[in-house]
mmCIF file with all atom_site columns, C-alpha atoms in Angstrom:
data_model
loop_
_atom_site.group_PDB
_atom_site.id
_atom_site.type_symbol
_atom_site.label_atom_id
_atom_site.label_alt_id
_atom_site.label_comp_id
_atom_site.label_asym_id
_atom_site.label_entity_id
_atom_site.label_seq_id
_atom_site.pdbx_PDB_ins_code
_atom_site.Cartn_x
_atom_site.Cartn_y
_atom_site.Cartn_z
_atom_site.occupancy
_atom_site.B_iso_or_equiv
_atom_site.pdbx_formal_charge
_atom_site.auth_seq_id
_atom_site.auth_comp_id
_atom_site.auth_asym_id
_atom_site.auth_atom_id
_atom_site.pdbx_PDB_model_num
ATOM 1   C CA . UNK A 1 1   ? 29.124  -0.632  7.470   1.00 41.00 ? 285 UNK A CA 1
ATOM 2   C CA . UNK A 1 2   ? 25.833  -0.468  5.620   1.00 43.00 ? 286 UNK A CA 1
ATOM 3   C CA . UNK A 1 3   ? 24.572  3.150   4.176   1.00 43.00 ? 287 UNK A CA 1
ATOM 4   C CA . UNK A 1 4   ? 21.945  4.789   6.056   1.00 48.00 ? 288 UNK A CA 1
ATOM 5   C CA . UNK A 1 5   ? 20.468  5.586   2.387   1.00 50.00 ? 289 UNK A CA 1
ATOM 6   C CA . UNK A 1 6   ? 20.034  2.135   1.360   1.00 53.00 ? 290 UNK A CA 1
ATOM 7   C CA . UNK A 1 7   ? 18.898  0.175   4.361   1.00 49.00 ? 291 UNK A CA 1
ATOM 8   C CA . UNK A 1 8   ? 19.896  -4.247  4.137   1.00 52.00 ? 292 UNK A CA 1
ATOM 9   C CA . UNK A 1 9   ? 16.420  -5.793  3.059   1.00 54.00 ? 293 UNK A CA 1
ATOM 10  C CA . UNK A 1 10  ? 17.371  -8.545  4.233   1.00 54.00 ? 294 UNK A CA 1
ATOM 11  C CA . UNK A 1 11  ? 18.445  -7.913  7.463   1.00 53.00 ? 295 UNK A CA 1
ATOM 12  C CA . UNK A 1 12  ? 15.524  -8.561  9.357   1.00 53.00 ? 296 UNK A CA 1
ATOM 13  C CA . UNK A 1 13  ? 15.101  -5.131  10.135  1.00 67.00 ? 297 UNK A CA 1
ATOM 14  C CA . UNK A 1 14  ? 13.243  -5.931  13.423  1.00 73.00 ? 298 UNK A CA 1
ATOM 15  C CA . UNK A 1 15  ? 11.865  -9.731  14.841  1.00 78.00 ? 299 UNK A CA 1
ATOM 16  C CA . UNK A 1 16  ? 8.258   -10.176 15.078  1.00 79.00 ? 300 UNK A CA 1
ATOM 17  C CA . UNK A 1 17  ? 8.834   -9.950  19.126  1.00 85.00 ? 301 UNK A CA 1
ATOM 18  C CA . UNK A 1 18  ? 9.936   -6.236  18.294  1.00 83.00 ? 302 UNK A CA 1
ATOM 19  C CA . UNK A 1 19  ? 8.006   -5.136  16.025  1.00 78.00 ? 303 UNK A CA 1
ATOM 20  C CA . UNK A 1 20  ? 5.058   -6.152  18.290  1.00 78.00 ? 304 UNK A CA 1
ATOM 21  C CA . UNK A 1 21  ? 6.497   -4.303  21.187  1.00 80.00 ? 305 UNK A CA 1
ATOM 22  C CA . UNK A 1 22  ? 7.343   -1.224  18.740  1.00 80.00 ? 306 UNK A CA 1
ATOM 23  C CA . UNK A 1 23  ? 3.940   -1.394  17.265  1.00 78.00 ? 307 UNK A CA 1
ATOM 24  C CA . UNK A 1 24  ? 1.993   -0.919  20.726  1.00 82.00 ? 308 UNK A CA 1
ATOM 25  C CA . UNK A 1 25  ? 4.380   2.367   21.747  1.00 81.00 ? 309 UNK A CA 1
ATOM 26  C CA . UNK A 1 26  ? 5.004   4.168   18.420  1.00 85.00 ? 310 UNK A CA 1
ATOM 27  C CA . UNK A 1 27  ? 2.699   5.098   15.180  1.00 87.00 ? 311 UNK A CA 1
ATOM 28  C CA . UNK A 1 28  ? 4.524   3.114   12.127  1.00 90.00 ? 312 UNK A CA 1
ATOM 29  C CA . UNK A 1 29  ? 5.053   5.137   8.593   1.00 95.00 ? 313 UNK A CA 1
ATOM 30  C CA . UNK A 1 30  ? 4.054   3.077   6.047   1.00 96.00 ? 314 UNK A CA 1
ATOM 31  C CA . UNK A 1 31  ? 3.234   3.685   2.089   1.00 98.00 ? 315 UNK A CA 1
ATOM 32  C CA . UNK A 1 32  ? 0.514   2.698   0.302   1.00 97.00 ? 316 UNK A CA 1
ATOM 33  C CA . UNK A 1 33  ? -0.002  2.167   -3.271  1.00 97.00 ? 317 UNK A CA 1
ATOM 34  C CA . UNK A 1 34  ? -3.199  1.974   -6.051  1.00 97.00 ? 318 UNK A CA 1
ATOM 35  C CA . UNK A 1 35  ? -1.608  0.888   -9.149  1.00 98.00 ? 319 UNK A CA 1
ATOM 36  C CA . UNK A 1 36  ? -3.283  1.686   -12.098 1.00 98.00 ? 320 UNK A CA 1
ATOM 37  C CA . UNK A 1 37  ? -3.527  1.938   -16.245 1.00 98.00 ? 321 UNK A CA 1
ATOM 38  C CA . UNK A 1 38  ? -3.410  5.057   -17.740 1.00 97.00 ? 322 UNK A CA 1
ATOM 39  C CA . UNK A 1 39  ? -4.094  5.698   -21.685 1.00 96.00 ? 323 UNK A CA 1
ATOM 40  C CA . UNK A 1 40  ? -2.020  7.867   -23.787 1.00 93.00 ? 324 UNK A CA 1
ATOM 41  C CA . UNK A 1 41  ? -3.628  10.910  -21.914 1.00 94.00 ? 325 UNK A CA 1
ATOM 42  C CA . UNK A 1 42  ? -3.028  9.814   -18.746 1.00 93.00 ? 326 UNK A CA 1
ATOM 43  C CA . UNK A 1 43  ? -6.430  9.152   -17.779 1.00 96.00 ? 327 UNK A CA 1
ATOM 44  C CA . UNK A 1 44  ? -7.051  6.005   -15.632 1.00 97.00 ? 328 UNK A CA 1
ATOM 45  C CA . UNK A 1 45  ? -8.926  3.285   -17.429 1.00 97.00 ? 329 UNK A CA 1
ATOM 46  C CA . UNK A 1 46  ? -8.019  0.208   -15.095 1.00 97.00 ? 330 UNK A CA 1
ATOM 47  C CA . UNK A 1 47  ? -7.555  0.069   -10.968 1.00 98.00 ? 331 UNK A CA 1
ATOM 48  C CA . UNK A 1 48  ? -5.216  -3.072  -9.651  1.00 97.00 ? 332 UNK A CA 1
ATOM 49  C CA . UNK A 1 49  ? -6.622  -4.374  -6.320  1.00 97.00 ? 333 UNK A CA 1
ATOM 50  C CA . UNK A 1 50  ? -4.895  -6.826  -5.104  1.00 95.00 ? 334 UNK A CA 1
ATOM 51  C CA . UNK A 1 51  ? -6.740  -10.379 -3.190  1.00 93.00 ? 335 UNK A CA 1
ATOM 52  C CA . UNK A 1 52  ? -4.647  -11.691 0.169   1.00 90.00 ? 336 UNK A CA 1
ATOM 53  C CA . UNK A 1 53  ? -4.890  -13.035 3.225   1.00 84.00 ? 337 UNK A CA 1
ATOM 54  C CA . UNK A 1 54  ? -5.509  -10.307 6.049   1.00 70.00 ? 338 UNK A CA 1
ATOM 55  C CA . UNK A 1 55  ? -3.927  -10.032 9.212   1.00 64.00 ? 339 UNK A CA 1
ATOM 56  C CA . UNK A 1 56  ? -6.813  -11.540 11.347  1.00 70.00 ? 340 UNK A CA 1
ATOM 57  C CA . UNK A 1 57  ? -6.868  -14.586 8.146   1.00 79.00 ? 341 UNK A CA 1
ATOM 58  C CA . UNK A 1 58  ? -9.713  -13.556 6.406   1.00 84.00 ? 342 UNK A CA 1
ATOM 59  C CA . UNK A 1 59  ? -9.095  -13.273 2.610   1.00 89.00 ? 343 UNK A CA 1
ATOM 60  C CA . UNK A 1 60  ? -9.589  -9.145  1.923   1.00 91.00 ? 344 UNK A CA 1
ATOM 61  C CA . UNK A 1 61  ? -9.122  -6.919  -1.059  1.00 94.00 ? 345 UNK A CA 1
ATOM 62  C CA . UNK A 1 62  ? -6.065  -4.658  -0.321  1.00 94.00 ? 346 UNK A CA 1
ATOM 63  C CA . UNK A 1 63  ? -3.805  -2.171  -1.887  1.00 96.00 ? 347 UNK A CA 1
ATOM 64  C CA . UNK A 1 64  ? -0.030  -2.620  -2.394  1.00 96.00 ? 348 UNK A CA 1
ATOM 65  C CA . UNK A 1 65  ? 1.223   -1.562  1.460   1.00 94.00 ? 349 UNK A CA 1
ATOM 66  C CA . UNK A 1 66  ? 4.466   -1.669  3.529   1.00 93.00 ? 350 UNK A CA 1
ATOM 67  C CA . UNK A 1 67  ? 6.395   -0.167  6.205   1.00 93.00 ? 351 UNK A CA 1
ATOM 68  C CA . UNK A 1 68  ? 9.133   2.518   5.340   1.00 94.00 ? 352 UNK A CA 1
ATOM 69  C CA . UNK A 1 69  ? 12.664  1.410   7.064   1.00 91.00 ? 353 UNK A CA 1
ATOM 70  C CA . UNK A 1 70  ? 14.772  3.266   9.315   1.00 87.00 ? 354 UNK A CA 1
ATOM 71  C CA . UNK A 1 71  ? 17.091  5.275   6.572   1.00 89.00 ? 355 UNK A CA 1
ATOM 72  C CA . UNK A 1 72  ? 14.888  4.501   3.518   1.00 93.00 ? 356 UNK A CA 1
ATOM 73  C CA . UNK A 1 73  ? 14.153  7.254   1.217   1.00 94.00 ? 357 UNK A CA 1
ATOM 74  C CA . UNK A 1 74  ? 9.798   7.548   0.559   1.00 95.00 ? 358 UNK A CA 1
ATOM 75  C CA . UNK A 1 75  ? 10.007  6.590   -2.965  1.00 96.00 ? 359 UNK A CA 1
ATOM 76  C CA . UNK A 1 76  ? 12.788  3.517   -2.281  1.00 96.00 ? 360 UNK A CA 1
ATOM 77  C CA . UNK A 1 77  ? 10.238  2.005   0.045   1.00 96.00 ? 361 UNK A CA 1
ATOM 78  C CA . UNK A 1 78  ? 7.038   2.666   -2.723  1.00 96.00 ? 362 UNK A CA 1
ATOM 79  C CA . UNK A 1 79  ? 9.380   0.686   -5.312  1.00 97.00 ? 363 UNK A CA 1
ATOM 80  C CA . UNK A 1 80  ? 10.130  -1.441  -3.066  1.00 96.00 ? 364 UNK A CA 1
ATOM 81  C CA . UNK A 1 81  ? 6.630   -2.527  -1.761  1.00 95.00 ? 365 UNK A CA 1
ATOM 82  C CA . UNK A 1 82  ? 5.285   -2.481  -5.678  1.00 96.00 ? 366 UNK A CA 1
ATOM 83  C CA . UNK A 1 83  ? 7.902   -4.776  -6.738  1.00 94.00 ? 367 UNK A CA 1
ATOM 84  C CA . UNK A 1 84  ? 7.479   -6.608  -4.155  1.00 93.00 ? 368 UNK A CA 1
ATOM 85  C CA . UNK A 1 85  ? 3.113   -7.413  -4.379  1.00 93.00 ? 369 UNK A CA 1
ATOM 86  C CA . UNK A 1 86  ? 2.760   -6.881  -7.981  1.00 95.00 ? 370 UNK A CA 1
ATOM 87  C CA . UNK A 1 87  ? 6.596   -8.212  -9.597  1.00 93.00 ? 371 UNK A CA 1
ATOM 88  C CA . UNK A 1 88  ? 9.612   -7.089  -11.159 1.00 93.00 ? 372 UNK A CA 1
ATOM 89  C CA . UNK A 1 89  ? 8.050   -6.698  -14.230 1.00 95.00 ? 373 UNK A CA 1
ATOM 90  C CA . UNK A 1 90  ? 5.683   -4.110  -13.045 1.00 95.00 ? 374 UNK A CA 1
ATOM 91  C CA . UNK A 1 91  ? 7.211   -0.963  -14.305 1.00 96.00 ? 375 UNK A CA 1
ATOM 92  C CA . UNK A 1 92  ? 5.631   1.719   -11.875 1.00 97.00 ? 376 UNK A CA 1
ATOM 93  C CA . UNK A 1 93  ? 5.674   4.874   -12.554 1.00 96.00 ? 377 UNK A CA 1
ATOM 94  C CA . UNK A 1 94  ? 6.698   6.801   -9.276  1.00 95.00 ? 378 UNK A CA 1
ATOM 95  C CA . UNK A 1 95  ? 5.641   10.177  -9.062  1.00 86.00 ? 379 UNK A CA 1
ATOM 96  C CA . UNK A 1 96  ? 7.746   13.019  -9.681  1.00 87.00 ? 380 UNK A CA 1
ATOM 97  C CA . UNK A 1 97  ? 6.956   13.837  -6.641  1.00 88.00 ? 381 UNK A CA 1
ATOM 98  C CA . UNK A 1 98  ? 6.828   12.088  -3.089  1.00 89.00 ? 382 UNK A CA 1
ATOM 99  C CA . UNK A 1 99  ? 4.346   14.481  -1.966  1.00 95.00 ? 383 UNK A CA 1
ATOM 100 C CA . UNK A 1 100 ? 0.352   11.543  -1.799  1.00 97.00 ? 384 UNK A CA 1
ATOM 101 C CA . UNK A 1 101 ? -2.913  12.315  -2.410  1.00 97.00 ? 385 UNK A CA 1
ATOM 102 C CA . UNK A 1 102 ? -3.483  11.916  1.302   1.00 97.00 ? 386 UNK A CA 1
ATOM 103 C CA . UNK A 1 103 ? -1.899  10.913  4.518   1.00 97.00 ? 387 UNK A CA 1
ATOM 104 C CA . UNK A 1 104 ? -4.364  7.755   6.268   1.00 96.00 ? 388 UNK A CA 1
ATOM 105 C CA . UNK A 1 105 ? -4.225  7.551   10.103  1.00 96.00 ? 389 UNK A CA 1
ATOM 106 C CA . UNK A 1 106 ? -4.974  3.820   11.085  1.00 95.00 ? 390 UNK A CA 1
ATOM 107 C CA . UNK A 1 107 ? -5.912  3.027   14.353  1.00 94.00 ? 391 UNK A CA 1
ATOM 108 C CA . UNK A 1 108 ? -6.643  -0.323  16.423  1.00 92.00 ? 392 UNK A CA 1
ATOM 109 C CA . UNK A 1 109 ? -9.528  0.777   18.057  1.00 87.00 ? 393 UNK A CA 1
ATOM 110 C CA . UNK A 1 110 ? -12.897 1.837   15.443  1.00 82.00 ? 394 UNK A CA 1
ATOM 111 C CA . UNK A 1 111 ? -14.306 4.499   16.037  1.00 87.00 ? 395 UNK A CA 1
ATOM 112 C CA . UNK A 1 112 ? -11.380 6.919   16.201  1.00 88.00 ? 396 UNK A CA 1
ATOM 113 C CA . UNK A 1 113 ? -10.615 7.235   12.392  1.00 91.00 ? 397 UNK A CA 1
ATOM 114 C CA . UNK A 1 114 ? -12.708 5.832   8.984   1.00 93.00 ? 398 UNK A CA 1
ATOM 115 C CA . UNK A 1 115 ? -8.980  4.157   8.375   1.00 95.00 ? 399 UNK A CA 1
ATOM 116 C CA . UNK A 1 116 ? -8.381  0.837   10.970  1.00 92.00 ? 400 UNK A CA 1
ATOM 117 C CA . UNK A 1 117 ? -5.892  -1.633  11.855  1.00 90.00 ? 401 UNK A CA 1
ATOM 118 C CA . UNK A 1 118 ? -6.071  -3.595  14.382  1.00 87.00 ? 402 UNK A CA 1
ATOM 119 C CA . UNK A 1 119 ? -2.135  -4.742  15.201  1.00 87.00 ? 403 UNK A CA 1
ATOM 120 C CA . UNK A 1 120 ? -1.230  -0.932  15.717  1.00 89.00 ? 404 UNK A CA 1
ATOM 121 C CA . UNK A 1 121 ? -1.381  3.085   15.140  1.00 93.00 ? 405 UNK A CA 1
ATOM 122 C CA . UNK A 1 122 ? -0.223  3.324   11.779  1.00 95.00 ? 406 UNK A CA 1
ATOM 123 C CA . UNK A 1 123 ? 0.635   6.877   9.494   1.00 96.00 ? 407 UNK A CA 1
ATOM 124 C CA . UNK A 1 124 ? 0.091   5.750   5.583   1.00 97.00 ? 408 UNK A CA 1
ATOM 125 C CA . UNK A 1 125 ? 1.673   8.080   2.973   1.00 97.00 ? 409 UNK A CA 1
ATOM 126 C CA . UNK A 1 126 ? -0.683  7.312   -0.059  1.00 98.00 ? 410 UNK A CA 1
ATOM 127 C CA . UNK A 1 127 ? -0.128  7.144   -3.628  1.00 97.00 ? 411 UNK A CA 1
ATOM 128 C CA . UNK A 1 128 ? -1.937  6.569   -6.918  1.00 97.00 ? 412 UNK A CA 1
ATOM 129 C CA . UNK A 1 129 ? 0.880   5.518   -9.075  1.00 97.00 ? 413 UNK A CA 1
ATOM 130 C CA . UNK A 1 130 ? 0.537   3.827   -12.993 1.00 97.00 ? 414 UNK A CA 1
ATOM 131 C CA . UNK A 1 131 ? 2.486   0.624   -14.067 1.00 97.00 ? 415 UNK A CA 1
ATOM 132 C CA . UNK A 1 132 ? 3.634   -0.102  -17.514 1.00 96.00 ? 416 UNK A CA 1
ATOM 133 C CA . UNK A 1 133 ? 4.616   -3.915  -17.381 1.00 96.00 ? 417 UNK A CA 1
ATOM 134 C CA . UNK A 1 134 ? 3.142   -7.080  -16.591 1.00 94.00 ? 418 UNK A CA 1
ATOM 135 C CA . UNK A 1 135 ? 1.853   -7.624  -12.931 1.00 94.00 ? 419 UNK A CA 1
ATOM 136 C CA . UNK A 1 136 ? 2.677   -11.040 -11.222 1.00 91.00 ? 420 UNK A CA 1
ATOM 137 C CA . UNK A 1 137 ? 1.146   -11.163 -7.839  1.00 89.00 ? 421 UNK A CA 1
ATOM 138 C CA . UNK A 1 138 ? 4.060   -11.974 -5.109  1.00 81.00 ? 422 UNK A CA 1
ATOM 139 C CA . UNK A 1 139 ? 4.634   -12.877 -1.799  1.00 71.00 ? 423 UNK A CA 1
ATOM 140 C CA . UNK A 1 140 ? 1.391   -12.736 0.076   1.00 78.00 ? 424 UNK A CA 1
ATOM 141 C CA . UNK A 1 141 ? -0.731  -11.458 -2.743  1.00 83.00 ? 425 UNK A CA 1
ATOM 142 C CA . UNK A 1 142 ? -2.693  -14.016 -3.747  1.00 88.00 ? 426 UNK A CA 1
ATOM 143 C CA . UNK A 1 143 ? -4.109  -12.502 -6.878  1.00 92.00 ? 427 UNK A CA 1
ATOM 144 C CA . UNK A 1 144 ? -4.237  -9.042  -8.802  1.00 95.00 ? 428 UNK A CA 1
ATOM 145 C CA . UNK A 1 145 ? -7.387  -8.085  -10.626 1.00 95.00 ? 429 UNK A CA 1
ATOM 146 C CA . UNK A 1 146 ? -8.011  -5.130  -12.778 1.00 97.00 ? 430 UNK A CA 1
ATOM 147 C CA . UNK A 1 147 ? -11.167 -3.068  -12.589 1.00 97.00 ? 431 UNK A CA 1
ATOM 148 C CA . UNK A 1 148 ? -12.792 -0.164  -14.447 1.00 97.00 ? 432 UNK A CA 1
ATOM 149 C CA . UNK A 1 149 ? -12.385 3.139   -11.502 1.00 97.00 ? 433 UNK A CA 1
ATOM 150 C CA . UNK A 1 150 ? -16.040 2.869   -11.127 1.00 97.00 ? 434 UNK A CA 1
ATOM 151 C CA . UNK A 1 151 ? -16.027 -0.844  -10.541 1.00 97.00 ? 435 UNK A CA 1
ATOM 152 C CA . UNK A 1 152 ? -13.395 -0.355  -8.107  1.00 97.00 ? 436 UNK A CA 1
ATOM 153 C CA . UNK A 1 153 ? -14.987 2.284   -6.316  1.00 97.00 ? 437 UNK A CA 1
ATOM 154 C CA . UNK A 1 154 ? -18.136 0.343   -5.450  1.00 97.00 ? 438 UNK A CA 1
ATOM 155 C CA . UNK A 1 155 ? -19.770 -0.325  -2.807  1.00 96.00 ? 439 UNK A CA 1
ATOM 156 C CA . UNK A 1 156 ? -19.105 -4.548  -2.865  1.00 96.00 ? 440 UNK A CA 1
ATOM 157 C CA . UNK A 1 157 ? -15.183 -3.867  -3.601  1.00 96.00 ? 441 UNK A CA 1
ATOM 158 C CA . UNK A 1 158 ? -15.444 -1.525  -0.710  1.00 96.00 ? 442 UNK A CA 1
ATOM 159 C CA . UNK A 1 159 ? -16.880 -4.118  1.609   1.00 94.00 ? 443 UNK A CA 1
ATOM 160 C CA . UNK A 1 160 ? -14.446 -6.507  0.664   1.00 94.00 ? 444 UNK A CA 1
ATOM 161 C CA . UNK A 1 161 ? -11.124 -4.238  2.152   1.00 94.00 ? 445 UNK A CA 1
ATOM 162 C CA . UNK A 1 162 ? -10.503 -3.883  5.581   1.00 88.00 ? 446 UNK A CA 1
ATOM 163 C CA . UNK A 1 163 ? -9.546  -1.277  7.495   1.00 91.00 ? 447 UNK A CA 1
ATOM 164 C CA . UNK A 1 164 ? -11.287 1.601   5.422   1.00 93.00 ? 448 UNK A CA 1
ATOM 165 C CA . UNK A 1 165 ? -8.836  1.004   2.315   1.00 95.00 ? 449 UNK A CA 1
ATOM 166 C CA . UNK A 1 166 ? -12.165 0.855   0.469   1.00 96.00 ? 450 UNK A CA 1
ATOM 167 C CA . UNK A 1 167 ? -12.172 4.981   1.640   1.00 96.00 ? 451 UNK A CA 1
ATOM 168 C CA . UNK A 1 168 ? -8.200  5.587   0.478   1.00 97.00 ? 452 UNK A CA 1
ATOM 169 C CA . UNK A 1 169 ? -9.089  3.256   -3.146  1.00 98.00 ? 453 UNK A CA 1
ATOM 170 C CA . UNK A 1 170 ? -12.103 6.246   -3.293  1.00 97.00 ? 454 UNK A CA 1
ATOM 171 C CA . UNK A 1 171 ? -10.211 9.398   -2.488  1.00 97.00 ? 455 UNK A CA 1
ATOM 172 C CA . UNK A 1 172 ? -6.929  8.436   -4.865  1.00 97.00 ? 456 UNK A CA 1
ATOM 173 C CA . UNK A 1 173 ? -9.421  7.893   -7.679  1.00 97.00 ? 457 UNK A CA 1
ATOM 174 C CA . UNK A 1 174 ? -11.077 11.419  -6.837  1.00 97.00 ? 458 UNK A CA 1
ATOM 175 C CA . UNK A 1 175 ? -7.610  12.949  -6.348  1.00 96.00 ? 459 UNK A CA 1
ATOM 176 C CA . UNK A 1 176 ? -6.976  11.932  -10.485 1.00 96.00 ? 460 UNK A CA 1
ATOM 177 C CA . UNK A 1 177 ? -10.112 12.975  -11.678 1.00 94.00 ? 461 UNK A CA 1
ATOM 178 C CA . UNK A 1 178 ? -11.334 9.096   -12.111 1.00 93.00 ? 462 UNK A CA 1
ATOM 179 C CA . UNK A 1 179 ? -14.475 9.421   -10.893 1.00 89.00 ? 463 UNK A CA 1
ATOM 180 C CA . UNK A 1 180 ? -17.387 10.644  -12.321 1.00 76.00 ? 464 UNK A CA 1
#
């Protein structure tokens, strides 16, 4: 019988014919995730924005993003989703604490929040967090580039994420003092 702590990731979890039908009757949790470089001070000197195909097949700027599982702990699903976008040899450091620098609210329609998605109502937990190790791009991520925090927070990266995530890359930069 598997542990309600460590759900099967490869179990499916739920078919796309579910998830659909979940997704138009229930808000979905989800983490999100702006990786960055710190120096020996802690300050943030590089942003990782990752380059991938969107849901409506558009190629978008994006941050490391995934849903939490039924039974998975906050921080299990924020490894989880790093490792999986930016590779094992990431090293993220996870927060002491699972508390984000903001909660997002996505929903389909505009209008209703600055944070959109079109498939569903989503509830993002979201994180700044540093990595250590080398960043491969994986699975749908088609590449991983590193910008100074005022690059990142620009107006043309901004217009190249969907869904507001150009807002959340702008607020977890403010929330570490990387802005200026």
């Amino acid at each position: 019988m598997a542990s309600l702590r460590t759900p099967d990731p490869d179990s499916g979890w739920l078919s796309d014919e579910e998830l659909a039908n979940i997704r138009r009757r229930l808000p979905i949790c989800y983490v999100e995730a702006l990786p960055v470089r710190t120096d020996g001070l802690g300050v943030v000197t590089e942003v990782g924005v990752l380059l991938r195909v969107s849901p409506s097949g558009s190629i978008a700027r994006t941050l490391v993003s995934g849903r939490v599982m039924f039974g998975e702990s906050i921080r299990t699903a924020l490894f989880r989703h790093l490792e999986k976008d930016l590779g094992p040899m990431a090293f993220p450091q996870l927060p002491s604490s699972p508390t984000p620098f903001t909660v997002a609210e996505y929903f389909p329609l505009p209008g209703a929040s600055v944070y959109t998605d079109e498939r569903q109502h989503a509830i993002s937990l979201a994180y700044v967090v540093p990595v250590t190790g080398t960043c491969e791009p994986r699975q749908d991520a088609l590449e991983l580039t590193w910008m100074s925090p005022m690059e990142a927070a620009s107006d043309a990266v901004a217009e190249e994420m969907e869904g507001g995530r150009g807002t959340l890359l702008r607020a977890g930069l403010a929330s570490v003092g990387a802005l200026h």
